[in-house]
């Protein structure tokens, strides 16, 4: 028999914050400390107050006993076997012992003292009201001061913790910006600027993050400069090789040479484009474009040039107008289409649904590393041809035109690339022809 799973209680997200945990910890510790001190003070004062009242009651009992033995009339508050005497104290006195007990006599706190007298209980009472008020007032004062102390400590503690958490949030925000590609982001904690100034743990983390970001930025800039320099240096000899290859006599060797030279020229141009994307030096020429005709012309041009096969299909679910850079859009879609034909299987399907263009093949799908981390330059699956720059360029150019490019695999097999462009929305009122309204 399978037992039903008990639903796990999920706490609100804010309970996981450091400020909340610190507030709970401070409150619990303050309450525990206040309770301990309150109990100690209460016990000490109560013991002292009760002790003084007991001594007074026993002294009065001694005087009453002396008067009883001398046959004198007992004063008010003293009597032999009074009916209001607590039974336990009466039994103690009859047994031959003296004792005291605090009891309530007709709504009035009373301290009783009783002792033996001719087989009966001789008792004396004193008013315990003031002592009881003293203890009650002390308890209220302890409770009030504890609440004030807890509140003040909690406010100071939360303020101190909030200052730390604010700095941690700032450090985390900078780390996320660096992860998103903003390598100029820095925490710049003032505590890290002066080495002689004592630093806490948060300042140490912030300084380490800034150092890491600076080092990473330096390495990336060095790699970008190296890539750009290599690509630039290769252009001149490749141009000469291309010209020399054109002079070779026709034949299989000449075709192989021209093919390899063309591949090297394409790789060099791709490297130059990636270096420009990494440097952020690309500028866009935005214009309004009808998306479906642009994609249709691209498919026809790709089929005519041999980049795409003739069985490439285009389906327009809904056409729309987008604001984009046409040249860069064609570059993105061309790379996606070429990648689908090169690494996937036919048929390759393009779908235009509003501002979204989907490119799908029916191959084995994208590798896991690409789905998890995105395209990586110079990395392809084992046995695949290519240098992995096509999708990298597509992602970079999509970011330049403000589009969102995502990759996933279809449930029934095949790789799916989804490009979502910013859709143009007209705010003109129908029938006004763009004319301004008059009052």
Short mmCIF file of C-alpha atoms in Angstrom, two decimals:
data_model
loop_
_atom_site.label_atom_id
_atom_site.label_comp_id
_atom_site.label_asym_id
_atom_site.label_seq_id
_atom_site.Cartn_x
_atom_site.Cartn_y
_atom_site.Cartn_z
CA UNK A 1 0.00 0.00 0.00
CA UNK A 2 1.44 3.33 -1.06
CA UNK A 3 1.15 6.01 1.57
CA UNK A 4 0.15 9.48 0.38
CA UNK A 5 2.90 12.06 0.40
CA UNK A 6 2.47 14.78 2.96
CA UNK A 7 2.52 18.21 1.38
CA UNK A 8 5.56 20.12 2.52
CA UNK A 9 4.85 23.52 3.98
CA UNK A 10 6.53 26.18 1.88
CA UNK A 11 7.54 29.33 3.68
CA UNK A 12 7.38 32.72 1.94
CA UNK A 13 10.50 33.71 0.02
CA UNK A 14 11.23 36.66 2.32
CA UNK A 15 11.80 34.28 5.26
CA UNK A 16 14.99 33.09 3.56
CA UNK A 17 16.61 36.52 3.71
CA UNK A 18 19.48 37.23 6.07
CA UNK A 19 17.61 40.20 7.57
CA UNK A 20 14.67 38.00 8.55
CA UNK A 21 16.92 35.31 10.03
CA UNK A 22 18.93 37.89 11.96
CA UNK A 23 15.74 39.51 13.28
CA UNK A 24 14.38 36.15 14.44
CA UNK A 25 17.71 35.26 16.07
CA UNK A 26 17.99 38.62 17.84
CA UNK A 27 14.37 38.42 19.02
CA UNK A 28 14.74 34.89 20.36
CA UNK A 29 18.00 35.69 22.14
CA UNK A 30 16.60 38.92 23.62
CA UNK A 31 13.46 37.13 24.81
CA UNK A 32 15.52 34.35 26.36
CA UNK A 33 17.86 36.82 28.07
CA UNK A 34 14.99 39.03 29.27
CA UNK A 35 13.11 36.00 30.60
CA UNK A 36 16.17 34.73 32.45
CA UNK A 37 16.95 38.11 34.01
CA UNK A 38 13.27 38.70 34.81
CA UNK A 39 12.96 35.36 36.58
CA UNK A 40 16.14 35.97 38.57
CA UNK A 41 15.03 39.45 39.65
CA UNK A 42 11.50 38.26 40.42
CA UNK A 43 12.72 35.35 42.55
CA UNK A 44 15.27 37.48 44.39
CA UNK A 45 12.86 40.33 45.19
CA UNK A 46 9.98 38.00 46.02
CA UNK A 47 12.19 36.00 48.37
CA UNK A 48 13.36 39.18 50.09
CA UNK A 49 9.83 40.62 50.37
CA UNK A 50 8.32 37.38 51.64
CA UNK A 51 11.20 36.95 54.09
CA UNK A 52 10.65 40.39 55.59
CA UNK A 53 6.90 39.78 55.89
CA UNK A 54 7.52 36.38 57.50
CA UNK A 55 9.86 37.89 60.09
CA UNK A 56 7.27 40.52 60.93
CA UNK A 57 4.55 37.88 61.27
CA UNK A 58 6.71 35.65 63.51
CA UNK A 59 7.69 38.63 65.67
CA UNK A 60 4.00 39.49 66.04
CA UNK A 61 3.23 35.84 66.85
CA UNK A 62 5.90 35.95 69.58
CA UNK A 63 4.28 39.01 71.14
CA UNK A 64 0.81 37.46 70.89
CA UNK A 65 2.05 34.23 72.49
CA UNK A 66 3.54 36.17 75.40
CA UNK A 67 0.23 38.02 75.89
CA UNK A 68 -1.74 34.74 75.71
CA UNK A 69 0.49 33.11 78.33
CA UNK A 70 0.12 36.19 80.57
CA UNK A 71 -3.66 35.97 80.25
CA UNK A 72 -3.94 39.33 78.57
CA UNK A 73 -6.50 40.17 75.93
CA UNK A 74 -5.25 39.41 72.41
CA UNK A 75 -4.89 42.38 70.06
CA UNK A 76 -6.83 42.71 66.75
CA UNK A 77 -5.51 40.38 64.10
CA UNK A 78 -4.66 37.65 66.60
CA UNK A 79 -6.88 34.82 67.83
CA UNK A 80 -6.95 31.25 69.04
CA UNK A 81 -8.11 28.89 66.29
CA UNK A 82 -9.57 31.62 64.03
CA UNK A 83 -11.91 30.10 61.41
CA UNK A 84 -10.14 31.85 58.48
CA UNK A 85 -6.77 30.26 59.34
CA UNK A 86 -5.58 28.07 56.40
CA UNK A 87 -6.04 24.36 57.29
CA UNK A 88 -2.47 23.41 56.42
CA UNK A 89 -1.06 26.05 58.77
CA UNK A 90 -3.55 25.04 61.48
CA UNK A 91 -2.40 21.42 61.24
CA UNK A 92 1.24 22.50 61.49
CA UNK A 93 0.56 24.57 64.63
CA UNK A 94 -1.47 21.80 66.31
CA UNK A 95 1.44 19.42 65.70
CA UNK A 96 3.62 21.68 67.87
CA UNK A 97 5.46 23.74 65.25
CA UNK A 98 5.46 27.33 64.19
CA UNK A 99 5.02 28.43 60.59
CA UNK A 100 3.89 31.12 58.20
CA UNK A 101 1.73 31.14 55.09
CA UNK A 102 0.51 33.75 52.59
CA UNK A 103 -3.21 33.44 51.94
CA UNK A 104 -6.12 35.45 50.62
CA UNK A 105 -8.39 36.66 53.41
CA UNK A 106 -11.64 38.05 51.95
CA UNK A 107 -9.83 39.40 48.87
CA UNK A 108 -6.95 40.84 50.89
CA UNK A 109 -3.45 39.28 50.74
CA UNK A 110 -2.51 38.23 54.31
CA UNK A 111 0.60 36.77 55.91
CA UNK A 112 -0.40 34.28 58.63
CA UNK A 113 1.84 33.10 61.45
CA UNK A 114 0.69 30.30 63.77
CA UNK A 115 2.08 28.30 66.67
CA UNK A 116 0.92 25.77 69.32
CA UNK A 117 -1.06 26.93 72.36
CA UNK A 118 -2.75 24.41 74.69
CA UNK A 119 -3.27 21.92 71.85
CA UNK A 120 -4.74 24.56 69.62
CA UNK A 121 -3.38 27.00 67.00
CA UNK A 122 -2.60 30.50 68.13
CA UNK A 123 -2.49 32.70 65.00
CA UNK A 124 -1.54 36.25 64.10
CA UNK A 125 -1.95 38.00 60.77
CA UNK A 126 -0.38 41.02 59.13
CA UNK A 127 -1.45 42.87 55.98
CA UNK A 128 0.47 41.60 52.95
CA UNK A 129 -1.20 43.95 50.43
CA UNK A 130 1.71 46.36 50.04
CA UNK A 131 4.22 43.56 49.58
CA UNK A 132 1.98 41.93 46.95
CA UNK A 133 1.65 45.26 45.16
CA UNK A 134 5.42 45.66 45.24
CA UNK A 135 5.93 42.25 43.63
CA UNK A 136 3.19 42.85 41.02
CA UNK A 137 4.63 46.28 40.18
CA UNK A 138 8.07 44.74 39.85
CA UNK A 139 6.73 42.07 37.47
CA UNK A 140 5.05 44.72 35.31
CA UNK A 141 8.20 46.83 35.30
CA UNK A 142 10.28 43.80 34.28
CA UNK A 143 7.82 42.96 31.48
CA UNK A 144 7.66 46.54 30.19
CA UNK A 145 11.41 47.10 30.32
CA UNK A 146 11.99 43.73 28.63
CA UNK A 147 9.65 44.67 25.76
CA UNK A 148 11.35 48.05 25.35
CA UNK A 149 14.81 46.46 25.49
CA UNK A 150 13.83 43.80 22.96
CA UNK A 151 12.33 46.40 20.63
CA UNK A 152 15.34 48.71 20.87
CA UNK A 153 17.81 45.85 20.43
CA UNK A 154 15.82 44.49 17.49
CA UNK A 155 15.76 47.88 15.76
CA UNK A 156 19.49 48.42 16.25
CA UNK A 157 20.27 44.85 15.20
CA UNK A 158 18.09 44.97 12.09
CA UNK A 159 19.61 48.33 11.14
CA UNK A 160 23.12 46.90 11.47
CA UNK A 161 22.22 43.72 9.58
CA UNK A 162 20.42 45.71 6.87
CA UNK A 163 23.57 47.71 6.21
CA UNK A 164 25.46 44.47 5.70
CA UNK A 165 22.75 42.87 3.54
CA UNK A 166 22.53 46.03 1.44
CA UNK A 167 26.22 45.75 0.69
CA UNK A 168 25.81 42.03 -0.05
CA UNK A 169 22.91 42.80 -2.42
CA UNK A 170 25.06 45.38 -4.18
CA UNK A 171 27.88 42.85 -4.55
CA UNK A 172 25.43 40.23 -5.88
CA UNK A 173 23.98 42.75 -8.35
CA UNK A 174 27.44 43.57 -9.67
CA UNK A 175 28.21 39.85 -9.98
CA UNK A 176 25.04 39.34 -12.04
CA UNK A 177 25.96 42.29 -14.26
CA UNK A 178 29.39 40.78 -14.85
CA UNK A 179 27.77 37.43 -15.63
CA UNK A 180 25.52 39.20 -18.15
CA UNK A 181 28.58 40.60 -19.93
CA UNK A 182 29.04 44.02 -18.29
CA UNK A 183 32.73 43.67 -17.45
CA UNK A 184 32.98 47.35 -16.47
CA UNK A 185 30.72 46.77 -13.43
CA UNK A 186 32.49 47.17 -10.08
CA UNK A 187 31.38 47.23 -6.45
CA UNK A 188 33.89 49.95 -5.50
CA UNK A 189 33.42 49.45 -1.78
CA UNK A 190 35.03 52.47 -0.06
CA UNK A 191 36.55 50.12 2.53
CA UNK A 192 38.72 48.51 -0.15
CA UNK A 193 40.23 51.75 -1.44
CA UNK A 194 42.43 52.32 1.62
CA UNK A 195 44.57 49.22 2.35
CA UNK A 196 45.38 50.48 5.84
CA UNK A 197 41.70 50.63 6.76
CA UNK A 198 40.34 47.54 8.54
CA UNK A 199 38.09 45.49 6.26
CA UNK A 200 35.19 43.27 7.17
CA UNK A 201 34.21 40.08 5.34
CA UNK A 202 31.81 41.88 2.97
CA UNK A 203 34.52 44.32 1.90
CA UNK A 204 36.89 41.39 1.33
CA UNK A 205 34.33 39.68 -0.93
CA UNK A 206 33.67 42.93 -2.80
CA UNK A 207 37.38 43.53 -3.32
CA UNK A 208 37.89 39.97 -4.54
CA UNK A 209 34.98 40.35 -6.99
CA UNK A 210 36.39 43.62 -8.36
CA UNK A 211 39.83 42.05 -8.75
CA UNK A 212 38.35 39.03 -10.51
CA UNK A 213 36.33 41.25 -12.85
CA UNK A 214 39.38 43.36 -13.71
CA UNK A 215 41.48 40.28 -14.39
CA UNK A 216 38.74 38.68 -16.48
CA UNK A 217 38.21 41.89 -18.43
CA UNK A 218 41.93 42.17 -19.12
CA UNK A 219 42.11 38.59 -20.39
CA UNK A 220 39.05 38.97 -22.59
CA UNK A 221 40.31 42.23 -24.05
CA UNK A 222 43.65 40.59 -24.74
CA UNK A 223 41.91 37.69 -26.49
CA UNK A 224 39.75 40.07 -28.50
CA UNK A 225 42.78 42.06 -29.62
CA UNK A 226 44.60 38.86 -30.49
CA UNK A 227 41.65 37.55 -32.53
CA UNK A 228 41.23 40.85 -34.36
CA UNK A 229 44.98 41.17 -35.04
CA UNK A 230 45.25 37.63 -36.36
CA UNK A 231 42.20 38.09 -38.60
CA UNK A 232 43.53 41.38 -39.96
CA UNK A 233 46.96 39.92 -40.60
CA UNK A 234 45.46 36.96 -42.43
CA UNK A 235 43.41 39.06 -44.84
CA UNK A 236 46.38 40.27 -46.88
CA UNK A 237 48.03 36.87 -47.54
CA UNK A 238 44.62 35.29 -48.14
CA UNK A 239 43.83 37.92 -50.74
CA UNK A 240 47.07 37.04 -52.49
CA UNK A 241 46.35 33.31 -52.22
CA UNK A 242 42.90 33.84 -53.68
CA UNK A 243 44.33 35.77 -56.62
CA UNK A 244 47.01 33.11 -57.16
CA UNK A 245 44.44 30.29 -56.98
CA UNK A 246 42.43 31.93 -59.74
CA UNK A 247 45.49 31.70 -62.01
CA UNK A 248 45.90 27.94 -61.54
CA UNK A 249 44.91 25.74 -64.49
CA UNK A 250 41.53 24.15 -64.21
CA UNK A 251 41.47 20.75 -62.56
CA UNK A 252 40.86 18.94 -59.31
CA UNK A 253 43.92 20.39 -57.51
CA UNK A 254 42.88 23.93 -58.41
CA UNK A 255 39.36 23.30 -57.12
CA UNK A 256 40.72 21.99 -53.82
CA UNK A 257 43.00 25.00 -53.43
CA UNK A 258 40.20 27.47 -54.21
CA UNK A 259 37.84 25.68 -51.81
CA UNK A 260 40.35 25.80 -48.94
CA UNK A 261 41.22 29.44 -49.63
CA UNK A 262 37.52 30.34 -49.63
CA UNK A 263 37.03 28.49 -46.33
CA UNK A 264 39.94 30.39 -44.78
CA UNK A 265 38.57 33.70 -46.07
CA UNK A 266 35.14 32.91 -44.56
CA UNK A 267 36.75 31.97 -41.24
CA UNK A 268 38.77 35.19 -41.26
CA UNK A 269 35.68 37.30 -41.94
CA UNK A 270 33.81 35.49 -39.17
CA UNK A 271 36.65 36.16 -36.74
CA UNK A 272 36.65 39.83 -37.66
CA UNK A 273 32.87 40.00 -37.15
CA UNK A 274 33.13 38.30 -33.76
CA UNK A 275 35.91 40.67 -32.69
CA UNK A 276 33.67 43.64 -33.59
CA UNK A 277 30.76 42.11 -31.67
CA UNK A 278 32.96 41.48 -28.63
CA UNK A 279 34.25 45.04 -28.74
CA UNK A 280 30.70 46.41 -28.92
CA UNK A 281 31.60 48.61 -31.87
CA UNK A 282 28.69 47.54 -34.06
CA UNK A 283 26.10 50.17 -34.99
CA UNK A 284 22.62 49.41 -36.20
CA UNK A 285 20.59 50.97 -39.00
CA UNK A 286 17.02 50.46 -37.83
CA UNK A 287 14.13 50.67 -40.24
CA UNK A 288 10.60 49.31 -40.51
CA UNK A 289 10.47 46.01 -42.37
CA UNK A 290 7.71 43.59 -43.26
CA UNK A 291 9.10 40.41 -41.75
CA UNK A 292 7.52 37.78 -44.01
CA UNK A 293 8.84 39.20 -47.34
CA UNK A 294 12.34 39.58 -45.86
CA UNK A 295 12.40 35.93 -44.79
CA UNK A 296 10.94 34.80 -48.13
CA UNK A 297 13.64 36.64 -50.12
CA UNK A 298 16.31 35.20 -47.84
CA UNK A 299 15.09 31.64 -48.41
CA UNK A 300 15.04 32.12 -52.18
CA UNK A 301 18.53 33.62 -52.16
CA UNK A 302 19.88 30.79 -49.95
CA UNK A 303 18.41 28.12 -52.24
CA UNK A 304 19.78 29.87 -55.31
CA UNK A 305 23.30 30.14 -53.82
CA UNK A 306 23.31 26.52 -52.65
CA UNK A 307 23.45 27.42 -48.95
CA UNK A 308 19.96 25.94 -48.47
CA UNK A 309 18.37 22.99 -50.18
CA UNK A 310 15.33 23.20 -52.42
CA UNK A 311 13.10 21.36 -49.92
CA UNK A 312 13.27 24.28 -47.48
CA UNK A 313 9.72 25.32 -46.62
CA UNK A 314 8.39 28.66 -45.38
CA UNK A 315 5.09 29.02 -43.51
CA UNK A 316 3.65 32.44 -42.65
CA UNK A 317 1.13 32.17 -39.80
CA UNK A 318 0.84 35.89 -39.26
CA UNK A 319 2.76 38.69 -40.89
CA UNK A 320 3.80 41.80 -39.06
CA UNK A 321 6.04 44.83 -39.26
CA UNK A 322 9.25 44.93 -37.21
CA UNK A 323 11.80 47.63 -36.54
CA UNK A 324 15.18 46.09 -37.25
CA UNK A 325 18.41 46.24 -39.21
CA UNK A 326 17.64 44.29 -42.37
CA UNK A 327 21.25 43.35 -43.12
CA UNK A 328 21.88 41.99 -39.63
CA UNK A 329 18.52 40.20 -39.58
CA UNK A 330 19.41 38.45 -42.83
CA UNK A 331 22.80 37.57 -41.34
CA UNK A 332 21.16 35.94 -38.30
CA UNK A 333 18.56 34.02 -40.30
CA UNK A 334 21.13 33.02 -42.93
CA UNK A 335 23.41 31.53 -40.29
CA UNK A 336 20.51 29.68 -38.66
CA UNK A 337 19.39 28.31 -42.02
CA UNK A 338 22.92 27.28 -43.02
CA UNK A 339 23.47 25.58 -39.65
CA UNK A 340 20.19 23.65 -40.00
CA UNK A 341 21.19 22.31 -43.43
CA UNK A 342 24.80 21.65 -42.43
CA UNK A 343 24.28 19.90 -39.10
CA UNK A 344 20.62 18.81 -39.26
CA UNK A 345 18.51 16.83 -41.68
CA UNK A 346 15.87 17.76 -44.22
CA UNK A 347 13.28 19.03 -44.35
CA UNK A 348 14.17 22.42 -42.90
CA UNK A 349 11.09 24.45 -41.95
CA UNK A 350 10.87 28.20 -41.38
CA UNK A 351 7.79 29.63 -39.68
CA UNK A 352 6.89 33.32 -39.35
CA UNK A 353 4.33 33.96 -36.62
CA UNK A 354 4.11 37.68 -35.97
CA UNK A 355 7.52 38.92 -34.81
CA UNK A 356 8.76 35.36 -34.17
CA UNK A 357 10.76 33.37 -36.75
CA UNK A 358 11.36 29.68 -36.07
CA UNK A 359 13.95 27.58 -37.92
CA UNK A 360 13.61 23.83 -37.46
CA UNK A 361 15.35 20.81 -38.90
CA UNK A 362 14.72 17.09 -38.37
CA UNK A 363 18.17 15.96 -37.31
CA UNK A 364 19.49 14.82 -33.93
CA UNK A 365 18.96 18.21 -32.32
CA UNK A 366 21.32 20.60 -30.57
CA UNK A 367 23.96 19.15 -28.22
CA UNK A 368 23.48 19.45 -24.47
CA UNK A 369 26.28 21.97 -23.97
CA UNK A 370 24.65 24.35 -26.45
CA UNK A 371 21.25 24.11 -24.76
CA UNK A 372 22.82 24.68 -21.33
CA UNK A 373 25.37 27.39 -22.09
CA UNK A 374 24.64 28.64 -25.59
CA UNK A 375 26.85 28.45 -28.69
CA UNK A 376 30.58 28.26 -28.03
CA UNK A 377 33.09 29.27 -30.65
CA UNK A 378 35.36 26.57 -32.07
CA UNK A 379 33.33 23.85 -30.39
CA UNK A 380 31.17 21.37 -32.31
CA UNK A 381 30.08 17.80 -31.78
CA UNK A 382 32.56 15.07 -32.53
CA UNK A 383 32.50 14.28 -36.21
CA UNK A 384 30.73 17.54 -37.13
CA UNK A 385 32.23 19.89 -39.66
CA UNK A 386 32.51 23.58 -38.93
CA UNK A 387 34.16 25.91 -36.47
CA UNK A 388 31.16 26.82 -34.32
CA UNK A 389 31.17 30.50 -35.24
CA UNK A 390 27.90 30.65 -37.18
CA UNK A 391 25.58 30.37 -34.20
CA UNK A 392 27.91 32.53 -32.10
CA UNK A 393 27.63 35.31 -34.70
CA UNK A 394 23.85 34.80 -34.88
CA UNK A 395 23.54 35.28 -31.12
CA UNK A 396 25.75 38.37 -31.21
CA UNK A 397 23.93 40.01 -34.12
CA UNK A 398 20.54 39.20 -32.56
CA UNK A 399 21.61 41.02 -29.41
CA UNK A 400 22.71 44.02 -31.49
CA UNK A 401 19.28 44.40 -33.12
CA UNK A 402 17.48 43.84 -29.82
CA UNK A 403 16.11 40.41 -30.70
CA UNK A 404 15.99 37.34 -28.47
CA UNK A 405 17.45 34.13 -29.90
CA UNK A 406 16.86 30.84 -28.08
CA UNK A 407 17.64 27.22 -28.86
CA UNK A 408 15.82 24.02 -27.94
CA UNK A 409 15.03 20.59 -29.30
CA UNK A 410 11.62 19.54 -30.57
CA UNK A 411 9.87 16.74 -28.61
CA UNK A 412 9.69 14.56 -31.74
CA UNK A 413 13.30 15.26 -32.74
CA UNK A 414 15.12 18.05 -34.47
CA UNK A 415 16.75 21.35 -33.52
CA UNK A 416 14.62 24.46 -33.15
CA UNK A 417 15.96 28.02 -33.17
CA UNK A 418 13.48 30.72 -32.17
CA UNK A 419 14.16 34.38 -33.02
CA UNK A 420 11.82 36.94 -31.47
CA UNK A 421 12.10 40.47 -32.86
CA UNK A 422 10.73 43.69 -31.37
CA UNK A 423 7.36 44.20 -33.04
CA UNK A 424 6.43 47.64 -34.34
CA UNK A 425 3.15 48.93 -32.92
CA UNK A 426 1.43 51.94 -34.47
CA UNK A 427 -0.30 54.29 -32.05
CA UNK A 428 -2.19 56.27 -34.72
CA UNK A 429 -5.95 56.50 -34.29
CA UNK A 430 -7.75 54.90 -37.26
CA UNK A 431 -9.36 57.45 -39.59
CA UNK A 432 -7.19 60.37 -38.55
CA UNK A 433 -4.46 59.83 -41.19
CA UNK A 434 -1.89 60.86 -38.66
CA UNK A 435 -3.41 64.35 -38.34
CA UNK A 436 -3.19 65.99 -34.93
CA UNK A 437 -6.33 66.51 -32.93
CA UNK A 438 -7.57 70.05 -32.41
CA UNK A 439 -9.26 71.35 -29.32
#
